[in-house]
Amino acid sequence: MNLLNKANLDNSFLNQIRYQLESVEIHNSNLARLLCKIIPSNCPFERTVTVFGRTLLRIPPLCKLNPLYEQIVGLRFKCLLYLVNECGEDARKYC
């Protein structure tokens, strides 16, 4: 298999996963709560290293490097909408 066919196969596989994540519908409050707890509301890898009150270095958020980041955040948003609109819960406890 040449390199171009392998790249197309990998891209096709990622597109299938993206489609599956985008097409998930939430109808279970327990699943929605679990996903809201598992999927972080902000990128957990962003850091600012300070020494004696001076910023030494800033590590940018690495989540954007994840090819499925937008779909995962979208899934968390769907869960939050379900919990607020259907279950009447307060979304602030998941932020």
Tab-separated table of N, CA and C in Angstrom:
chain	number	residue	atom	x	y	z
A	1	MET	N	0.863	-1.171	0.000
A	1	MET	CA	0.000	0.000	0.000
A	1	MET	C	0.909	1.234	0.000
A	2	ASN	N	0.674	2.103	-0.959
A	2	ASN	CA	1.531	3.286	-0.998
A	2	ASN	C	1.080	4.313	0.033
A	3	LEU	N	1.901	5.316	0.213
A	3	LEU	CA	1.686	6.311	1.265
A	3	LEU	C	0.406	7.109	1.056
A	4	LEU	N	0.074	7.434	-0.189
A	4	LEU	CA	-1.127	8.222	-0.479
A	4	LEU	C	-2.393	7.435	-0.148
A	5	ASN	N	-2.431	6.156	-0.495
A	5	ASN	CA	-3.601	5.334	-0.163
A	5	ASN	C	-3.754	5.177	1.341
A	6	LYS	N	-2.644	5.041	2.049
A	6	LYS	CA	-2.703	4.916	3.507
A	6	LYS	C	-3.238	6.202	4.138
A	7	ALA	N	-2.813	7.358	3.638
A	7	ALA	CA	-3.301	8.639	4.157
A	7	ALA	C	-4.797	8.779	3.901
A	8	ASN	N	-5.265	8.377	2.728
A	8	ASN	CA	-6.699	8.442	2.425
A	8	ASN	C	-7.494	7.498	3.309
A	9	LEU	N	-6.947	6.312	3.577
A	9	LEU	CA	-7.617	5.350	4.445
A	9	LEU	C	-7.719	5.896	5.868
A	10	ASP	N	-6.639	6.496	6.366
A	10	ASP	CA	-6.658	7.084	7.705
A	10	ASP	C	-7.664	8.221	7.788
A	11	ASN	N	-7.703	9.075	6.760
A	11	ASN	CA	-8.633	10.195	6.733
A	11	ASN	C	-10.073	9.694	6.666
A	12	SER	N	-10.312	8.647	5.900
A	12	SER	CA	-11.650	8.076	5.799
A	12	SER	C	-12.093	7.511	7.148
A	13	PHE	N	-11.185	6.849	7.841
A	13	PHE	CA	-11.492	6.289	9.153
A	13	PHE	C	-11.833	7.396	10.146
A	14	LEU	N	-11.048	8.477	10.141
A	14	LEU	CA	-11.327	9.613	11.028
A	14	LEU	C	-12.665	10.259	10.693
A	15	ASN	N	-12.965	10.369	9.417
A	15	ASN	CA	-14.248	10.956	9.021
A	15	ASN	C	-15.420	10.103	9.491
A	16	GLN	N	-15.261	8.787	9.465
A	16	GLN	CA	-16.321	7.905	9.967
A	16	GLN	C	-16.529	8.106	11.465
A	17	ILE	N	-15.451	8.214	12.211
A	17	ILE	CA	-15.560	8.435	13.656
A	17	ILE	C	-16.187	9.793	13.931
A	18	ARG	N	-15.775	10.818	13.174
A	18	ARG	CA	-16.371	12.151	13.333
A	18	ARG	C	-17.876	12.094	13.102
A	19	TYR	N	-18.268	11.420	12.039
A	19	TYR	CA	-19.691	11.311	11.718
A	19	TYR	C	-20.451	10.599	12.839
A	20	GLN	N	-19.877	9.522	13.366
A	20	GLN	CA	-20.533	8.781	14.444
A	20	GLN	C	-20.688	9.648	15.693
A	21	LEU	N	-19.654	10.404	16.037
A	21	LEU	CA	-19.729	11.272	17.217
A	21	LEU	C	-20.753	12.388	17.025
A	22	GLU	N	-20.829	12.939	15.817
A	22	GLU	CA	-21.780	14.018	15.559
A	22	GLU	C	-23.222	13.524	15.511
A	23	SER	N	-23.420	12.260	15.187
A	23	SER	CA	-24.783	11.752	15.050
A	23	SER	C	-25.343	11.145	16.341
A	24	VAL	N	-24.560	11.140	17.410
A	24	VAL	CA	-25.042	10.606	18.687
A	24	VAL	C	-26.149	11.506	19.222
A	25	GLU	N	-27.260	10.894	19.610
A	25	GLU	CA	-28.355	11.624	20.237
A	25	GLU	C	-28.435	11.198	21.695
A	26	ILE	N	-28.650	12.158	22.563
A	26	ILE	CA	-28.681	11.898	23.999
A	26	ILE	C	-30.132	11.796	24.449
A	27	HIS	N	-30.483	10.651	25.042
A	27	HIS	CA	-31.832	10.426	25.564
A	27	HIS	C	-31.809	9.839	26.971
A	28	ASN	N	-30.642	9.822	27.601
A	28	ASN	CA	-30.489	9.208	28.909
A	28	ASN	C	-29.766	10.194	29.824
A	29	SER	N	-30.400	10.562	30.917
A	29	SER	CA	-29.803	11.566	31.805
A	29	SER	C	-28.541	11.046	32.493
A	30	ASN	N	-28.493	9.762	32.812
A	30	ASN	CA	-27.288	9.211	33.454
A	30	ASN	C	-26.092	9.257	32.511
A	31	LEU	N	-26.317	8.916	31.239
A	31	LEU	CA	-25.248	8.985	30.245
A	31	LEU	C	-24.811	10.431	30.038
A	32	ALA	N	-25.759	11.354	29.991
A	32	ALA	CA	-25.432	12.771	29.809
A	32	ALA	C	-24.593	13.286	30.973
A	33	ARG	N	-24.961	12.925	32.191
A	33	ARG	CA	-24.183	13.352	33.361
A	33	ARG	C	-22.767	12.773	33.326
A	34	LEU	N	-22.667	11.495	32.979
A	34	LEU	CA	-21.363	10.836	32.910
A	34	LEU	C	-20.464	11.509	31.881
A	35	LEU	N	-20.995	11.779	30.692
A	35	LEU	CA	-20.188	12.407	29.648
A	35	LEU	C	-19.785	13.829	30.031
A	36	CYS	N	-20.667	14.547	30.712
A	36	CYS	CA	-20.319	15.903	31.163
A	36	CYS	C	-19.214	15.878	32.208
A	37	LYS	N	-19.161	14.823	33.001
A	37	LYS	CA	-18.102	14.715	34.006
A	37	LYS	C	-16.788	14.244	33.391
A	38	ILE	N	-16.866	13.377	32.388
A	38	ILE	CA	-15.659	12.816	31.771
A	38	ILE	C	-14.995	13.804	30.820
A	39	ILE	N	-15.789	14.491	29.999
A	39	ILE	CA	-15.245	15.416	29.001
A	39	ILE	C	-15.011	16.763	29.677
A	40	PRO	N	-13.776	17.239	29.719
A	40	PRO	CA	-13.497	18.506	30.412
A	40	PRO	C	-14.096	19.708	29.681
A	41	SER	N	-14.428	20.742	30.449
A	41	SER	CA	-15.023	21.941	29.853
A	41	SER	C	-13.974	22.838	29.207
A	42	ASN	N	-12.736	22.695	29.600
A	42	ASN	CA	-11.655	23.441	28.956
A	42	ASN	C	-10.468	22.508	28.779
A	43	CYS	N	-9.514	22.933	28.020
A	43	CYS	CA	-8.365	22.091	27.712
A	43	CYS	C	-7.509	21.885	28.963
A	44	PRO	N	-7.336	20.654	29.420
A	44	PRO	CA	-6.603	20.416	30.666
A	44	PRO	C	-5.089	20.543	30.531
A	45	PHE	N	-4.573	20.718	29.323
A	45	PHE	CA	-3.125	20.721	29.140
A	45	PHE	C	-2.519	22.117	29.112
A	46	GLU	N	-3.346	23.152	29.048
A	46	GLU	CA	-2.825	24.512	28.995
A	46	GLU	C	-2.244	24.885	30.361
A	47	ARG	N	-1.014	25.373	30.360
A	47	ARG	CA	-0.346	25.726	31.611
A	47	ARG	C	0.474	26.998	31.432
A	48	THR	N	0.597	27.735	32.513
A	48	THR	CA	1.509	28.873	32.569
A	48	THR	C	2.460	28.619	33.728
A	49	VAL	N	3.741	28.570	33.429
A	49	VAL	CA	4.758	28.298	34.440
A	49	VAL	C	5.296	29.641	34.929
A	50	THR	N	5.100	29.902	36.226
A	50	THR	CA	5.589	31.151	36.812
A	50	THR	C	6.562	30.840	37.944
A	51	VAL	N	7.584	31.668	38.045
A	51	VAL	CA	8.573	31.551	39.112
A	51	VAL	C	8.762	32.940	39.707
A	52	PHE	N	8.553	33.049	40.998
A	52	PHE	CA	8.672	34.322	41.714
A	52	PHE	C	7.802	35.412	41.089
A	53	GLY	N	6.607	35.028	40.663
A	53	GLY	CA	5.661	35.989	40.114
A	53	GLY	C	5.913	36.384	38.668
A	54	ARG	N	6.912	35.814	38.035
A	54	ARG	CA	7.205	36.121	36.631
A	54	ARG	C	6.877	34.914	35.775
A	55	THR	N	6.229	35.156	34.665
A	55	THR	CA	5.881	34.073	33.746
A	55	THR	C	7.132	33.628	33.010
A	56	LEU	N	7.466	32.362	33.206
A	56	LEU	CA	8.639	31.803	32.557
A	56	LEU	C	8.298	31.231	31.192
A	57	LEU	N	7.203	30.521	31.159
A	57	LEU	CA	6.822	29.896	29.905
A	57	LEU	C	5.342	29.580	29.917
A	58	ARG	N	4.762	29.586	28.752
A	58	ARG	CA	3.345	29.283	28.610
A	58	ARG	C	3.200	28.122	27.642
A	59	ILE	N	2.564	27.058	28.096
A	59	ILE	CA	2.303	25.899	27.246
A	59	ILE	C	0.911	26.094	26.659
A	60	PRO	N	0.804	26.188	25.341
A	60	PRO	CA	-0.507	26.434	24.732
A	60	PRO	C	-1.408	25.203	24.851
A	61	PRO	N	-2.714	25.390	24.675
A	61	PRO	CA	-3.615	24.239	24.728
A	61	PRO	C	-3.310	23.274	23.587
A	62	LEU	N	-3.122	22.023	23.945
A	62	LEU	CA	-2.782	21.015	22.948
A	62	LEU	C	-4.010	20.278	22.426
A	63	CYS	N	-5.173	20.617	22.936
A	63	CYS	CA	-6.389	19.922	22.525
A	63	CYS	C	-6.681	20.112	21.043
A	64	LYS	N	-6.291	21.243	20.503
A	64	LYS	CA	-6.558	21.510	19.084
A	64	LYS	C	-5.805	20.541	18.180
A	65	LEU	N	-4.806	19.860	18.702
A	65	LEU	CA	-4.084	18.868	17.913
A	65	LEU	C	-4.864	17.563	17.784
A	66	ASN	N	-5.846	17.361	18.643
A	66	ASN	CA	-6.682	16.169	18.595
A	66	ASN	C	-7.634	16.294	17.408
A	67	PRO	N	-7.602	15.355	16.460
A	67	PRO	CA	-8.462	15.478	15.278
A	67	PRO	C	-9.955	15.333	15.588
A	68	LEU	N	-10.306	14.850	16.765
A	68	LEU	CA	-11.715	14.670	17.130
A	68	LEU	C	-12.170	15.673	18.188
A	69	TYR	N	-11.360	16.690	18.454
A	69	TYR	CA	-11.646	17.640	19.530
A	69	TYR	C	-13.003	18.326	19.357
A	70	GLU	N	-13.281	18.834	18.179
A	70	GLU	CA	-14.536	19.569	17.945
A	70	GLU	C	-15.749	18.668	18.159
A	71	GLN	N	-15.670	17.419	17.734
A	71	GLN	CA	-16.792	16.500	17.888
A	71	GLN	C	-17.003	16.128	19.352
A	72	ILE	N	-15.934	15.953	20.096
A	72	ILE	CA	-16.053	15.596	21.513
A	72	ILE	C	-16.644	16.755	22.309
A	73	VAL	N	-16.190	17.971	22.018
A	73	VAL	CA	-16.752	19.146	22.690
A	73	VAL	C	-18.220	19.316	22.299
A	74	GLY	N	-18.544	19.043	21.047
A	74	GLY	CA	-19.941	19.106	20.605
A	74	GLY	C	-20.814	18.091	21.322
A	75	LEU	N	-20.276	16.902	21.569
A	75	LEU	CA	-21.018	15.878	22.302
A	75	LEU	C	-21.278	16.328	23.736
A	76	ARG	N	-20.297	16.947	24.363
A	76	ARG	CA	-20.485	17.472	25.718
A	76	ARG	C	-21.560	18.552	25.726
A	77	PHE	N	-21.555	19.399	24.705
A	77	PHE	CA	-22.555	20.458	24.604
A	77	PHE	C	-23.959	19.868	24.438
A	78	LYS	N	-24.084	18.810	23.629
A	78	LYS	CA	-25.387	18.138	23.479
A	78	LYS	C	-25.870	17.592	24.821
A	79	CYS	N	-24.946	17.024	25.585
A	79	CYS	CA	-25.307	16.489	26.903
A	79	CYS	C	-25.775	17.597	27.835
A	80	LEU	N	-25.071	18.722	27.828
A	80	LEU	CA	-25.476	19.852	28.668
A	80	LEU	C	-26.853	20.370	28.269
A	81	LEU	N	-27.093	20.479	26.970
A	81	LEU	CA	-28.404	20.939	26.503
A	81	LEU	C	-29.508	19.981	26.935
A	82	TYR	N	-29.240	18.691	26.853
A	82	TYR	CA	-30.237	17.706	27.271
A	82	TYR	C	-30.536	17.845	28.762
A	83	LEU	N	-29.484	17.981	29.565
A	83	LEU	CA	-29.688	18.085	31.012
A	83	LEU	C	-30.445	19.358	31.388
A	84	VAL	N	-30.176	20.453	30.695
A	84	VAL	CA	-30.849	21.715	31.011
A	84	VAL	C	-32.274	21.723	30.477
A	85	ASN	N	-32.453	21.370	29.211
A	85	ASN	CA	-33.772	21.482	28.575
A	85	ASN	C	-34.737	20.369	28.958
A	86	GLU	N	-34.254	19.148	29.049
A	86	GLU	CA	-35.143	18.008	29.295
A	86	GLU	C	-35.248	17.648	30.776
A	87	CYS	N	-34.141	17.775	31.500
A	87	CYS	CA	-34.130	17.355	32.906
A	87	CYS	C	-34.248	18.525	33.877
A	88	GLY	N	-34.118	19.740	33.384
A	88	GLY	CA	-34.241	20.915	34.241
A	88	GLY	C	-33.092	21.104	35.217
A	89	GLU	N	-31.928	20.565	34.907
A	89	GLU	CA	-30.775	20.693	35.802
A	89	GLU	C	-30.038	22.003	35.550
A	90	ASP	N	-29.253	22.404	36.529
A	90	ASP	CA	-28.428	23.594	36.409
A	90	ASP	C	-27.087	23.191	35.799
A	91	ALA	N	-26.722	23.806	34.690
A	91	ALA	CA	-25.496	23.432	33.979
A	91	ALA	C	-24.239	23.948	34.661
A	92	ARG	N	-24.375	24.867	35.615
A	92	ARG	CA	-23.189	25.450	36.252
A	92	ARG	C	-22.374	24.422	37.025
A	93	LYS	N	-23.001	23.350	37.485
A	93	LYS	CA	-22.227	22.364	38.244
A	93	LYS	C	-21.323	21.513	37.348
A	94	TYR	N	-21.490	21.614	36.034
A	94	TYR	CA	-20.644	20.875	35.099
A	94	TYR	C	-19.587	21.762	34.456
A	95	CYS	N	-19.527	23.015	34.855
A	95	CYS	CA	-18.552	23.949	34.254
A	95	CYS	C	-17.300	24.040	35.092
